[in-house]
């Protein structure tokens, strides 16, 4: 297990290097840079004034130099400053990351806590009205885009209850209840898709496992039905479910972007979108690298978790 | 500025449709224009009520201020905050008439000298008293603002600033520069800060002005909290104790926040404002701003049809601006000259624009196309800003209208960063865009300064009019407003004859506020400066 984990960890290095190159290049392939976005033609700045700003921001350096500065910043932890506000990128990240992580965690927990039991019930009592309701609900959850759900939830509560979550960001360490009030609807909005996926995946996987020989054996040897369900069936059917949740955590963080914008939550997605509009390279690079790294690390954790659930995998 | 308020006619509000609302608004716009009053008029039935002091509000901003720097910020959202915290020597009233602010009075002994007498006893938020050294420090620093501020083309031709005594400042100019007073009154790049402040504090997050509100807290991408400055020199202002400026990028989020009362006001589009017209707890305020809509040509002498003035004239004659106003802005916009409607007494009148300069005349357009040798038309790509959507909608309407003179337009909506890049480099045939506020009318013609970056990008080698250039500089060097007026009339006439750029319309901007908020108005310079005079029940 340890060797397997180490090997997987080593694989992270080339992945991260490749990602950093891709991100660096893609950011610069966007038409226009921060100086173009800043001046938007209407301020009548001369070409030399623009060039002076580029120079001051380090954008006049050759691309390899800029790339090495970027990577150097990642390695040494000095992330530099936002090109538009001059705020240290580290400060921006420390402010934004907890918001997005909290959103994603709340969404993943909600999806798991609701999705898995629904899937199990649906599989254990197939073709009942409960199963039918769960399946239709799942289909709707899969089809409804989260931004639509978010906007609808916001408009519905404002219209009928004359209430929406507090608009200014409340850190949980200041007021946990206020914070949860604020996060509930956005977290629910982004969890709907995952919830539906988890439910469907649990159901399908559970149905398949229940047909396996070892389940019949377990039953035949007289194991209590609760034990068959949870020890034999559920545990074995969770592997694909965990894969899905794992893969979706990355999507959750990415999918949080538009929900963050709708609810005015200054998280990573929001920061990234703002950065892209203003061509704030330093912010985009680190925000994108962070999101991509989360994706990679979560995938790694999922792989390692397989080993725990199914000991055969680590030997492979 | 024409301002209309839904609460005036509350009796029949329940029967209003969007069309009614917009039609009424249109009638009011017309009335305002006929009266020749475009700026400063507030049609609020309760405007006569005595304002009350106290109370807190939350205002929905459409974008983050990014940095709180006093000068050199290019983004307009920075000025939405700084215009409440920093002040300059002069200020504009709602009609853009220049008034004293930190300077109590000023004299212009000759064309190249300004002497300002400072108001005594004005305090900065830090408690320090304003004196001439602060003014000298600030005016000098504005020339090349420390980063992330950037040098602005708007800085007047100031040679030196002399602190004559504690309350007297003399500004010597390199050459007569008529933009000086407007630059100070606008305040966008001319805020006054205490001497040496940049060495003591990080002005991206720290503010120390003389304005009615002081900064309490700035959480980037989330909110800015301002509180009433108790020692403000205008002792009656402001009325509000605290303002939280919350960034809500999403329009629907602002709608929901308004409905629920989470925010007390914010900017919305005409469509969203109309959907809220029936909400009894909300009032709709509107007014013109300097952000008029325009289409730009790249005229570079490269053989494109644009280079022919007759083609440009034909295009303008074939554009039905009234139809744009009705289709895109629900009737809530006016014709725009190169100086936008509402900019004091400078722009040409609506009648002159409608009946003469921007008259819709398809037969004439066809004749001009034939004379230019393009009776069979040609194809052109019109780039437009994708968001806000009206730039692209304008482009789509124009596309339909130009079919009549056989011009085949392809509309290409672009994300703002890409659009800005093409704009700055002149990499377009045609662009549907918006222009912004200027401290002085000359600013609306700065594109035609042959030494300017815009001229080089858009017009170099293709468009030149010596009279336009000469008048531009003459206007800059003529400080006397009465002598300047004919110059700017003529400049507008030249642009509206030769169309090196094509002003279209100037739409209304909407603020929707909760009824507890009184005294708010849409500032022509596109800020929330009305919050200084706003108050709550």
Coordinates of C-alpha atoms in Angstrom, one line a residue, chain A residues 30-33 36-47 49-50 53-54 81-88 92 95 151 154-155 157-159 162-170 182 261-267 270-271 273-274 276-277 279, chain B residues 58 63-64 66-67 74-75 148 150-154 189 204-205 219-223 244 246-250 252-253 255-263 279 415-418 420-425 434-438 447 451-454 458:
Chain A
X30 CA -6.7 34.7 -24.6
X31 CA -6.9 37.7 -26.9
X32 CA -5.7 40.9 -25.1
X33 CA -3.9 41.3 -21.8
X36 CA -5.8 46.1 -23.0
X37 CA -8.6 45.2 -20.6
X38 CA -7.6 48.1 -18.2
X39 CA -7.6 50.8 -20.8
X40 CA -10.5 49.7 -23.0
X41 CA -9.8 52.3 -25.6
X42 CA -11.8 54.9 -23.8
X43 CA -9.1 56.4 -21.6
X44 CA -7.0 57.4 -24.6
X45 CA -3.7 56.1 -23.2
X46 CA -0.7 56.2 -25.5
X47 CA 1.0 53.1 -26.7
X49 CA 2.0 54.5 -21.5
X50 CA 0.6 51.1 -22.0
X53 CA 2.5 49.5 -17.5
X54 CA 3.3 46.2 -19.1
X81 CA 0.4 40.2 -6.7
X82 CA -2.8 40.7 -8.6
X83 CA -2.1 42.7 -11.7
X84 CA -5.2 44.8 -11.3
X85 CA -5.5 45.5 -7.6
X86 CA -2.0 44.8 -6.5
X87 CA -3.3 42.6 -3.7
X88 CA -1.0 39.7 -2.8
X92 CA -6.8 36.5 -2.3
X95 CA -9.9 34.5 1.4
X151 CA -31.6 31.5 -9.7
X154 CA -33.2 32.8 -5.0
X155 CA -36.2 34.4 -6.9
X157 CA -37.6 32.7 -1.7
X158 CA -37.4 36.5 -2.4
X159 CA -40.8 36.5 -4.0
X162 CA -39.4 38.0 1.1
X163 CA -36.2 36.5 2.3
X164 CA -32.9 35.6 0.8
X165 CA -29.7 34.5 2.4
X166 CA -27.6 37.4 3.9
X167 CA -25.8 39.0 1.0
X168 CA -22.4 39.9 2.5
X169 CA -20.1 37.1 3.2
X170 CA -20.1 35.8 6.8
X182 CA -25.9 31.8 3.7
X261 CA -21.5 34.5 -9.0
X262 CA -25.2 34.3 -8.5
X263 CA -25.1 34.4 -4.7
X264 CA -22.2 36.9 -4.6
X265 CA -20.0 34.6 -2.7
X266 CA -16.3 35.6 -3.2
X267 CA -15.0 32.1 -3.6
X270 CA -15.9 34.0 -8.6
X271 CA -12.3 35.1 -8.3
X273 CA -14.0 34.5 -13.5
X274 CA -13.2 38.1 -12.4
X276 CA -10.3 36.1 -16.6
X277 CA -12.4 39.1 -17.5
X279 CA -6.9 39.2 -17.8
Chain B
X58 CA -27.0 48.2 1.6
X63 CA -18.7 45.0 -10.1
X64 CA -15.9 45.1 -7.6
X66 CA -10.8 46.3 -7.2
X67 CA -8.6 48.8 -5.4
X74 CA -9.2 52.9 -14.8
X75 CA -12.2 50.9 -13.7
X148 CA -1.8 50.1 -9.5
X150 CA -1.9 54.4 -14.2
X151 CA -1.1 57.6 -15.9
X152 CA -4.1 59.2 -17.4
X153 CA -4.5 61.2 -20.6
X154 CA -6.9 63.5 -18.8
X189 CA -8.6 61.4 -11.1
X204 CA -5.4 49.9 -2.1
X205 CA -7.2 49.1 1.1
X219 CA -13.5 42.8 1.5
X220 CA -12.5 42.4 -2.2
X221 CA -15.2 40.8 -4.4
X222 CA -17.6 41.0 -1.5
X223 CA -18.4 44.3 0.1
X244 CA -22.6 48.7 2.7
X246 CA -22.2 44.8 -1.9
X247 CA -20.9 43.4 -5.2
X248 CA -23.7 41.4 -6.9
X249 CA -22.5 40.6 -10.4
X250 CA -25.7 38.7 -11.3
X252 CA -31.2 38.2 -11.1
X253 CA -29.4 38.2 -7.8
X255 CA -33.5 41.6 -8.4
X256 CA -34.0 38.9 -5.7
X257 CA -32.0 41.0 -3.2
X258 CA -34.2 44.0 -3.9
X259 CA -37.4 42.1 -3.6
X260 CA -36.4 40.5 -0.3
X261 CA -35.0 43.7 1.1
X262 CA -31.5 42.4 1.4
X263 CA -30.3 45.5 -0.5
X279 CA -43.7 45.8 -6.4
X415 CA -16.2 39.1 -24.7
X416 CA -15.0 42.4 -23.3
X417 CA -11.3 41.6 -23.0
X418 CA -11.1 40.6 -26.7
X420 CA -11.0 45.9 -25.8
X421 CA -7.9 44.5 -27.4
X422 CA -9.3 44.9 -30.9
X423 CA -10.5 48.4 -30.0
X424 CA -7.2 49.6 -28.7
X425 CA -5.3 48.2 -31.7
X434 CA -20.2 52.8 -25.5
X435 CA -18.3 55.9 -24.5
X436 CA -17.9 57.4 -21.1
X437 CA -17.7 60.5 -18.9
X438 CA -15.2 63.3 -19.6
X447 CA -10.0 60.6 -30.6
X451 CA -0.9 62.5 -31.7
X452 CA -3.3 60.4 -29.7
X453 CA -3.2 56.6 -29.4
X454 CA -6.8 56.2 -30.6
X458 CA -8.3 53.9 -35.9

